[in-house]
mmCIF file of C-alpha atoms (C1' of nucleotides) in Angstrom:
data_model
loop_
_atom_site.group_PDB
_atom_site.id
_atom_site.type_symbol
_atom_site.label_atom_id
_atom_site.label_comp_id
_atom_site.label_asym_id
_atom_site.label_seq_id
_atom_site.Cartn_x
_atom_site.Cartn_y
_atom_site.Cartn_z
ATOM 1 C CA MET A 24 123.980 292.823 182.940
ATOM 2 C CA ASP A 25 125.965 290.866 179.639
ATOM 3 C CA ARG A 26 127.755 288.154 178.531
ATOM 4 C CA ILE A 27 131.107 289.448 180.535
ATOM 5 C CA ASP A 28 129.562 290.305 183.649
ATOM 6 C CA GLU A 29 127.711 286.795 183.979
ATOM 7 C CA GLN A 30 132.057 285.859 182.951
ATOM 8 C CA ILE A 31 132.972 287.947 186.171
ATOM 9 C CA LEU A 32 130.716 286.252 188.544
ATOM 10 C CA ARG A 33 130.900 282.920 187.468
ATOM 11 C CA LEU A 34 135.045 283.489 188.139
ATOM 12 C CA LEU A 35 134.643 285.518 191.233
ATOM 13 C CA ARG A 36 131.707 282.989 193.025
ATOM 14 C CA GLU A 37 134.657 280.485 192.034
ATOM 15 C CA ASN A 38 136.889 282.330 193.734
ATOM 16 C CA ALA A 39 136.530 285.653 194.977
ATOM 17 C CA GLN A 40 140.184 286.087 195.638
ATOM 18 C CA ILE A 41 141.013 286.754 191.212
ATOM 19 C CA THR A 42 142.828 289.742 190.413
ATOM 20 C CA SER A 43 141.231 292.288 188.449
ATOM 21 C CA SER A 44 144.222 291.738 186.370
ATOM 22 C CA ASP A 45 143.387 287.755 186.320
ATOM 23 C CA ILE A 46 140.471 288.221 185.169
ATOM 24 C CA SER A 47 140.990 291.007 182.901
ATOM 25 C CA LYS A 48 143.166 288.444 180.687
ATOM 26 C CA GLN A 49 140.460 285.605 180.413
ATOM 27 C CA VAL A 50 137.610 288.663 179.398
ATOM 28 C CA HIS A 51 139.546 290.322 177.104
ATOM 29 C CA LEU A 52 139.387 293.794 178.833
ATOM 30 C CA SER A 53 141.632 296.055 180.326
ATOM 31 C CA VAL A 54 142.093 296.036 184.070
ATOM 32 C CA PRO A 55 140.119 299.102 185.299
ATOM 33 C CA ALA A 56 137.566 298.375 182.598
ATOM 34 C CA VAL A 57 136.837 294.997 185.188
ATOM 35 C CA SER A 58 137.316 296.778 187.987
ATOM 36 C CA GLU A 59 134.368 299.095 187.147
ATOM 37 C CA ARG A 60 132.106 296.606 185.884
ATOM 38 C CA ILE A 61 132.890 295.316 189.367
ATOM 39 C CA ARG A 62 132.231 297.652 191.439
ATOM 40 C CA LYS A 63 129.044 298.349 189.538
ATOM 41 C CA LEU A 64 127.822 294.985 190.184
ATOM 42 C CA GLU A 65 129.077 295.723 194.194
ATOM 43 C CA ASP A 66 126.893 298.757 193.632
ATOM 44 C CA THR A 67 123.724 297.510 192.043
ATOM 45 C CA GLY A 68 123.620 295.014 194.641
ATOM 46 C CA LEU A 69 123.911 292.060 192.536
ATOM 47 C CA ILE A 70 127.217 290.986 194.401
ATOM 48 C CA ARG A 71 125.985 291.226 197.510
ATOM 49 C CA GLN A 72 128.990 289.740 199.531
ATOM 50 C CA PHE A 73 132.199 289.341 199.931
ATOM 51 C CA THR A 74 132.505 285.835 201.403
ATOM 52 C CA VAL A 75 134.663 282.988 202.538
ATOM 53 C CA LYS A 76 132.999 279.260 202.865
ATOM 54 C CA LEU A 77 134.309 277.118 206.001
ATOM 55 C CA ASP A 78 134.641 273.473 206.818
ATOM 56 C CA ARG A 79 131.630 272.783 209.186
ATOM 57 C CA GLU A 80 133.907 269.569 210.296
ATOM 58 C CA GLN A 81 137.258 271.152 211.241
ATOM 59 C CA LEU A 82 134.613 272.980 213.247
ATOM 60 C CA GLY A 83 133.580 270.607 214.773
ATOM 61 C CA LEU A 84 129.607 271.290 213.662
ATOM 62 C CA HIS A 85 129.108 267.728 212.674
ATOM 63 C CA LEU A 86 125.382 267.412 212.945
ATOM 64 C CA ILE A 87 123.553 269.131 209.727
ATOM 65 C CA ALA A 88 119.464 269.050 210.061
ATOM 66 C CA PHE A 89 116.779 270.852 209.285
ATOM 67 C CA VAL A 90 113.510 271.504 211.662
ATOM 68 C CA MET A 91 110.171 272.372 210.858
ATOM 69 C CA VAL A 92 108.048 274.193 213.078
ATOM 70 C CA GLN A 93 104.468 275.377 213.765
ATOM 71 C CA ILE A 94 103.927 278.227 215.232
ATOM 72 C CA GLU A 95 100.004 278.213 216.833
ATOM 73 C CA LYS A 96 99.477 281.868 216.801
ATOM 74 C CA THR A 97 100.218 285.100 214.766
ATOM 75 C CA GLU A 98 101.220 286.404 217.424
ATOM 76 C CA HIS A 99 103.982 284.416 218.213
ATOM 77 C CA ILE A 100 105.685 285.452 215.345
ATOM 78 C CA ALA A 101 108.086 288.150 216.577
ATOM 79 C CA GLY A 102 109.587 286.309 219.483
ATOM 80 C CA PHE A 103 110.605 283.264 217.327
ATOM 81 C CA ARG A 104 112.053 285.300 214.523
ATOM 82 C CA GLU A 105 114.320 287.086 217.706
ATOM 83 C CA THR A 106 115.161 283.764 219.208
ATOM 84 C CA VAL A 107 115.741 282.229 215.938
ATOM 85 C CA MET A 108 118.004 285.266 214.474
ATOM 86 C CA GLN A 109 120.104 285.135 217.870
ATOM 87 C CA ALA A 110 121.088 281.412 217.608
ATOM 88 C CA ASP A 111 123.660 280.576 215.982
ATOM 89 C CA CYS A 112 123.460 277.351 215.006
ATOM 90 C CA VAL A 113 120.705 278.223 212.943
ATOM 91 C CA LEU A 114 122.197 278.715 209.559
ATOM 92 C CA GLU A 115 118.949 278.928 207.868
ATOM 93 C CA CYS A 116 115.334 280.082 208.494
ATOM 94 C CA HIS A 117 112.303 280.031 205.676
ATOM 95 C CA HIS A 118 109.419 280.768 206.126
ATOM 96 C CA ILE A 119 107.050 278.598 203.914
ATOM 97 C CA ALA A 120 103.909 277.001 202.911
ATOM 98 C CA GLY A 121 102.556 274.374 203.759
ATOM 99 C CA ALA A 122 101.543 271.769 206.811
ATOM 100 C CA TYR A 123 104.321 273.785 208.434
ATOM 101 C CA ASP A 124 105.347 277.047 209.046
ATOM 102 C CA TYR A 125 108.806 277.270 209.075
ATOM 103 C CA VAL A 126 111.855 275.612 208.023
ATOM 104 C CA LEU A 127 115.185 275.654 209.822
ATOM 105 C CA LYS A 128 118.876 274.449 209.005
ATOM 106 C CA VAL A 129 120.207 273.944 212.171
ATOM 107 C CA ALA A 130 124.516 273.342 212.592
ATOM 108 C CA VAL A 131 125.576 271.435 215.651
ATOM 109 C CA LYS A 132 128.190 269.244 217.195
ATOM 110 C CA GLY A 133 125.967 266.498 217.741
ATOM 111 C CA THR A 134 123.491 265.073 218.859
ATOM 112 C CA ALA A 135 122.858 266.072 222.693
ATOM 113 C CA ASP A 136 123.334 270.288 221.120
ATOM 114 C CA LEU A 137 120.022 269.263 218.686
ATOM 115 C CA GLU A 138 118.451 268.121 221.361
ATOM 116 C CA ARG A 139 119.125 270.956 223.478
ATOM 117 C CA PHE A 140 118.592 273.410 220.931
ATOM 118 C CA ILE A 141 115.162 272.132 220.383
ATOM 119 C CA SER A 142 113.994 271.236 223.353
ATOM 120 C CA GLU A 143 115.297 274.316 225.782
ATOM 121 C CA THR A 144 115.725 276.914 223.276
ATOM 122 C CA LEU A 145 112.630 276.007 220.036
ATOM 123 C CA LYS A 146 110.355 274.619 222.032
ATOM 124 C CA GLN A 147 110.321 276.847 224.972
ATOM 125 C CA VAL A 148 109.279 279.738 222.159
ATOM 126 C CA GLU A 149 105.628 280.969 222.789
ATOM 127 C CA GLY A 150 103.207 279.203 220.376
ATOM 128 C CA VAL A 151 105.392 276.583 218.809
ATOM 129 C CA SER A 152 103.158 273.866 218.940
ATOM 130 C CA LYS A 153 104.917 271.194 216.734
ATOM 131 C CA THR A 154 108.238 270.642 215.153
ATOM 132 C CA ASN A 155 109.988 267.880 212.538
ATOM 133 C CA THR A 156 113.454 266.903 212.214
ATOM 134 C CA MET A 157 115.222 265.794 209.478
ATOM 135 C CA ILE A 158 118.931 264.600 210.651
ATOM 136 C CA VAL A 159 121.433 264.670 207.161
ATOM 137 C CA LEU A 160 123.449 262.020 206.847
ATOM 138 C CA SER A 161 125.622 263.677 204.026
ATOM 139 C CA SER A 162 125.146 266.411 201.449
ATOM 140 C CA MET A 163 126.268 265.742 198.197
ATOM 141 C CA LYS A 164 125.594 269.321 196.835
ATOM 142 C CA GLU A 165 125.533 272.628 198.781
ATOM 143 C CA GLU A 166 126.246 276.041 196.807
ATOM 144 C CA MET A 167 124.586 279.759 197.450
ATOM 145 C CA MET B 8 143.102 277.658 215.607
ATOM 146 C CA ASP B 9 143.400 279.842 218.438
ATOM 147 C CA ARG B 10 141.727 283.496 219.259
ATOM 148 C CA ILE B 11 143.482 285.058 216.783
ATOM 149 C CA ASP B 12 142.307 282.895 213.830
ATOM 150 C CA GLU B 13 138.557 282.382 215.600
ATOM 151 C CA GLN B 14 139.088 286.472 215.002
ATOM 152 C CA ILE B 15 140.570 286.591 211.117
ATOM 153 C CA LEU B 16 137.627 284.057 210.053
ATOM 154 C CA ARG B 17 134.911 286.431 211.607
ATOM 155 C CA LEU B 18 136.598 289.447 210.164
ATOM 156 C CA LEU B 19 136.596 287.047 206.436
ATOM 157 C CA ARG B 20 133.121 285.841 206.903
ATOM 158 C CA GLU B 21 132.024 289.504 206.882
ATOM 159 C CA ASN B 22 133.864 290.693 204.251
ATOM 160 C CA ALA B 23 136.559 288.198 202.715
ATOM 161 C CA GLN B 24 137.820 291.915 200.476
ATOM 162 C CA ILE B 25 139.483 293.402 203.593
ATOM 163 C CA THR B 26 142.590 293.548 203.463
ATOM 164 C CA SER B 27 145.563 292.094 205.282
ATOM 165 C CA SER B 28 146.689 295.196 206.363
ATOM 166 C CA ASP B 29 143.127 296.077 207.772
ATOM 167 C CA ILE B 30 143.586 292.830 209.439
ATOM 168 C CA SER B 31 146.066 293.504 210.487
ATOM 169 C CA LYS B 32 145.504 296.860 212.676
ATOM 170 C CA GLN B 33 142.092 294.849 214.460
ATOM 171 C CA VAL B 34 143.831 291.719 215.647
ATOM 172 C CA HIS B 35 147.228 293.377 216.498
ATOM 173 C CA LEU B 36 149.297 291.594 214.253
ATOM 174 C CA SER B 37 151.749 292.243 211.055
ATOM 175 C CA VAL B 38 150.989 292.095 207.887
ATOM 176 C CA PRO B 39 152.815 288.905 207.682
ATOM 177 C CA ALA B 40 151.901 287.219 210.518
ATOM 178 C CA VAL B 41 148.052 287.785 209.049
ATOM 179 C CA SER B 42 149.253 287.023 205.065
ATOM 180 C CA GLU B 43 150.547 283.521 206.810
ATOM 181 C CA ARG B 44 147.923 282.494 209.394
ATOM 182 C CA ILE B 45 145.446 283.331 206.329
ATOM 183 C CA ARG B 46 147.581 280.808 204.055
ATOM 184 C CA LYS B 47 147.888 277.882 206.461
ATOM 185 C CA LEU B 48 144.114 278.284 207.187
ATOM 186 C CA GLU B 49 143.176 277.738 203.570
ATOM 187 C CA ASP B 50 146.057 274.887 203.686
ATOM 188 C CA THR B 51 145.064 273.121 206.202
ATOM 189 C CA GLY B 52 141.057 273.272 204.539
ATOM 190 C CA LEU B 53 139.217 275.483 207.128
ATOM 191 C CA ILE B 54 138.664 278.039 204.967
ATOM 192 C CA ARG B 55 137.302 276.181 201.714
ATOM 193 C CA GLN B 56 136.938 278.721 199.272
ATOM 194 C CA PHE B 57 136.525 282.238 199.194
ATOM 195 C CA THR B 58 133.199 283.183 197.311
ATOM 196 C CA VAL B 59 130.430 285.475 196.714
ATOM 197 C CA LYS B 60 127.187 285.933 197.605
ATOM 198 C CA LEU B 61 124.526 286.711 195.040
ATOM 199 C CA ASP B 62 120.791 288.637 194.852
ATOM 200 C CA ARG B 63 119.015 285.708 193.571
ATOM 201 C CA GLU B 64 116.157 287.924 193.295
ATOM 202 C CA GLN B 65 118.586 290.101 190.843
ATOM 203 C CA LEU B 66 119.043 287.264 189.347
ATOM 204 C CA GLY B 67 115.788 286.163 188.365
ATOM 205 C CA LEU B 68 115.686 283.909 190.915
ATOM 206 C CA HIS B 69 112.482 284.392 192.885
ATOM 207 C CA LEU B 70 111.228 280.957 194.125
ATOM 208 C CA ILE B 71 113.059 278.797 196.330
ATOM 209 C CA ALA B 72 111.336 275.801 197.275
ATOM 210 C CA PHE B 73 112.587 272.519 199.443
ATOM 211 C CA VAL B 74 111.662 269.439 197.857
ATOM 212 C CA MET B 75 111.947 266.083 199.863
ATOM 213 C CA VAL B 76 112.479 262.949 197.529
ATOM 214 C CA GLN B 77 111.332 259.240 198.334
ATOM 215 C CA ILE B 78 113.296 256.781 196.266
ATOM 216 C CA GLU B 79 112.702 252.867 195.973
ATOM 217 C CA LYS B 80 115.463 251.238 196.008
ATOM 218 C CA THR B 81 119.151 251.481 196.356
ATOM 219 C CA GLU B 82 120.221 250.588 192.503
ATOM 220 C CA HIS B 83 118.480 253.756 191.405
ATOM 221 C CA ILE B 84 120.202 255.972 193.783
ATOM 222 C CA ALA B 85 123.120 256.767 191.015
ATOM 223 C CA GLY B 86 121.360 258.014 188.325
ATOM 224 C CA PHE B 87 119.422 260.442 191.184
ATOM 225 C CA ARG B 88 122.343 262.011 191.757
ATOM 226 C CA GLU B 89 123.623 262.196 188.832
ATOM 227 C CA THR B 90 120.570 264.162 187.777
ATOM 228 C CA VAL B 91 121.292 266.386 190.431
ATOM 229 C CA MET B 92 124.659 267.515 190.409
ATOM 230 C CA GLN B 93 123.530 268.465 186.770
ATOM 231 C CA ALA B 94 120.619 270.521 187.803
ATOM 232 C CA ASP B 95 121.147 274.149 187.978
ATOM 233 C CA CYS B 96 118.599 274.968 189.862
ATOM 234 C CA VAL B 97 119.418 272.487 192.885
ATOM 235 C CA LEU B 98 121.487 274.639 195.114
ATOM 236 C CA GLU B 99 121.740 271.794 197.960
ATOM 237 C CA CYS B 100 121.329 268.107 197.375
ATOM 238 C CA HIS B 101 120.782 266.070 201.499
ATOM 239 C CA HIS B 102 120.801 262.557 202.053
ATOM 240 C CA ILE B 103 118.530 262.822 205.425
ATOM 241 C CA ALA B 104 117.558 260.220 207.668
ATOM 242 C CA GLY B 105 113.550 259.584 208.262
ATOM 243 C CA ALA B 106 110.124 259.401 205.799
ATOM 244 C CA TYR B 107 111.866 260.700 202.425
ATOM 245 C CA ASP B 108 114.983 260.268 201.603
ATOM 246 C CA TYR B 109 116.822 263.127 200.338
ATOM 247 C CA VAL B 110 115.410 267.219 200.367
ATOM 248 C CA LEU B 111 117.388 269.464 197.936
ATOM 249 C CA LYS B 112 116.433 273.414 198.374
ATOM 250 C CA VAL B 113 116.217 274.017 194.532
ATOM 251 C CA ALA B 114 116.090 278.474 192.978
ATOM 252 C CA VAL B 115 114.265 278.749 189.746
ATOM 253 C CA LYS B 116 112.444 282.025 187.842
ATOM 254 C CA GLY B 117 108.908 280.468 189.180
ATOM 255 C CA THR B 118 106.362 278.259 189.532
ATOM 256 C CA ALA B 119 106.373 277.601 185.663
ATOM 257 C CA ASP B 120 110.215 276.621 186.317
ATOM 258 C CA LEU B 121 109.293 274.571 189.526
ATOM 259 C CA GLU B 122 106.491 272.624 188.160
ATOM 260 C CA ARG B 123 108.698 271.879 185.393
ATOM 261 C CA PHE B 124 111.840 270.285 187.405
ATOM 262 C CA ILE B 125 109.602 268.461 189.499
ATOM 263 C CA SER B 126 107.770 266.788 186.435
ATOM 264 C CA GLU B 127 110.223 266.976 183.638
ATOM 265 C CA THR B 128 113.308 266.196 185.496
ATOM 266 C CA LEU B 129 113.176 264.733 188.930
ATOM 267 C CA LYS B 130 110.212 261.750 188.247
ATOM 268 C CA GLN B 131 111.431 261.069 185.078
ATOM 269 C CA VAL B 132 114.502 259.839 187.265
ATOM 270 C CA GLU B 133 113.760 256.148 187.797
ATOM 271 C CA GLY B 134 113.083 254.920 191.314
ATOM 272 C CA VAL B 135 111.770 257.817 192.622
ATOM 273 C CA SER B 136 108.185 257.490 193.655
ATOM 274 C CA LYS B 137 107.108 260.356 195.620
ATOM 275 C CA THR B 138 108.511 263.752 196.175
ATOM 276 C CA ASN B 139 106.621 266.733 198.646
ATOM 277 C CA THR B 140 107.558 270.515 197.788
ATOM 278 C CA MET B 141 107.343 273.135 200.257
ATOM 279 C CA ILE B 142 107.721 276.538 198.449
ATOM 280 C CA VAL B 143 109.588 279.721 200.577
ATOM 281 C CA LEU B 144 107.608 282.171 201.373
ATOM 282 C CA SER B 145 110.392 284.717 202.688
ATOM 283 C CA SER B 146 113.855 283.539 204.138
ATOM 284 C CA MET B 147 114.368 285.493 207.106
ATOM 285 C CA LYS B 148 117.781 284.295 207.409
ATOM 286 C CA GLU B 149 120.732 282.293 205.020
ATOM 287 C CA GLU B 150 124.312 281.295 205.958
ATOM 288 C CA MET B 151 126.788 279.347 205.098
ATOM 289 C "C1'" DA C 22 155.619 282.119 215.258
ATOM 290 C "C1'" DA C 23 155.882 287.110 214.612
ATOM 291 C "C1'" DT C 24 158.966 291.393 212.942
ATOM 292 C "C1'" DG C 25 160.458 295.603 209.396
ATOM 293 C "C1'" DA C 26 162.086 296.948 205.604
ATOM 294 C "C1'" DA C 27 162.896 296.293 200.369
ATOM 295 C "C1'" DA C 28 160.644 294.117 196.022
ATOM 296 C "C1'" DT C 29 157.125 293.043 194.008
ATOM 297 C "C1'" DG C 30 152.564 293.064 192.488
ATOM 298 C "C1'" DA C 31 147.476 295.065 191.726
ATOM 299 C "C1'" DT C 32 144.351 298.855 191.774
ATOM 300 C "C1'" DT C 33 143.192 303.118 191.231
ATOM 301 C "C1'" DG C 34 142.850 307.717 189.124
ATOM 302 C "C1'" DC C 35 143.298 310.343 185.545
ATOM 303 C "C1'" DA C 36 143.577 312.588 180.883
ATOM 304 C "C1'" DC C 37 141.928 310.555 176.594
ATOM 305 C "C1'" DC C 38 139.240 308.206 172.695
ATOM 306 C "C1'" DG D 20 132.286 302.515 178.510
ATOM 307 C "C1'" DG D 21 136.958 301.578 177.060
ATOM 308 C "C1'" DT D 22 142.259 301.951 177.704
ATOM 309 C "C1'" DG D 23 147.053 303.371 178.740
ATOM 310 C "C1'" DC D 24 150.015 305.333 182.492
ATOM 311 C "C1'" DA D 25 151.539 307.199 186.449
ATOM 312 C "C1'" DA D 26 150.674 307.443 191.289
ATOM 313 C "C1'" DT D 27 149.204 304.764 195.566
ATOM 314 C "C1'" DC D 28 148.059 300.894 197.631
ATOM 315 C "C1'" DA D 29 148.668 296.016 199.407
ATOM 316 C "C1'" DT D 30 151.325 291.871 199.701
ATOM 317 C "C1'" DT D 31 155.494 288.931 199.503
ATOM 318 C "C1'" DT D 32 159.714 287.823 200.942
ATOM 319 C "C1'" DC D 33 163.507 287.534 203.590
ATOM 320 C "C1'" DA D 34 166.472 288.905 207.178
ATOM 321 C "C1'" DT D 35 166.726 289.043 212.242
ATOM 322 C "C1'" DT D 36 164.891 287.727 217.232
#
DNA sequence: AATGAAATGATTGCACC
DNA sequence: GGTGCAATCATTTCATT
């Protein structure tokens, strides 16, 4: 991981569709040298995935919320994790330290779907004793 | 946005490096037809960006935290937003409804950097009256 | 909108430094 | 690790349906 790898990563993050030929011009290295570096960054796992960012609004997902969850007993965690992994509306799930045990980032069409997710999916999980929802009004920064 | 576009989006999200030729085989459409559909999905803005997911651990960013922020008066919001936009460690910043005004997702090397960010950057912003930090212990799901 | 075929452009493999 | 060149593979263009 030298200066040039950092430059390549910056260019790929900005636009993963950039050609090796274009990167080659910017980093002053031959095309095979650039391809080889990208291959190695993938092999070492530093580049985890090539993906696309979609416009959630256009997908009809107008409501983002953070839902904090408290789990009563450790034996209920496996069931909770399974529910969360299967729920398409859960974008993120983090185990956290503090008053709550987990924080979820959820994307749904609107308040009706959010209510349904919280009361019919989340609260039905054994051990889920308490939740606290923060509705997102707007997002001014959202990177990976 | 029909059935085929949805299929194409699913394939691209999974691996944006997939070739149009490979997509073409899976959706049973010719290569130019697939290219044209992808071009349109970009034009309409549904595909916002082609990008790469990096491994934060390998980048030395071992600590993720959610920081909730309360802002005293609305006139201080512009300064807060500028600070947040410029801070590289802030991955996300959402305006939220509830007891706090903003929630930030922060990635840093360790607790020292987190402390520095909160006390030297965030709390120096005029109007930031109260913060509440949730340290992430592990992440079991993290999509865009 | 979709197709096939030709032209163009990018990547890969390889011999060499 | 890096380069240049040739071979391979992918994408774009365009006439046609």
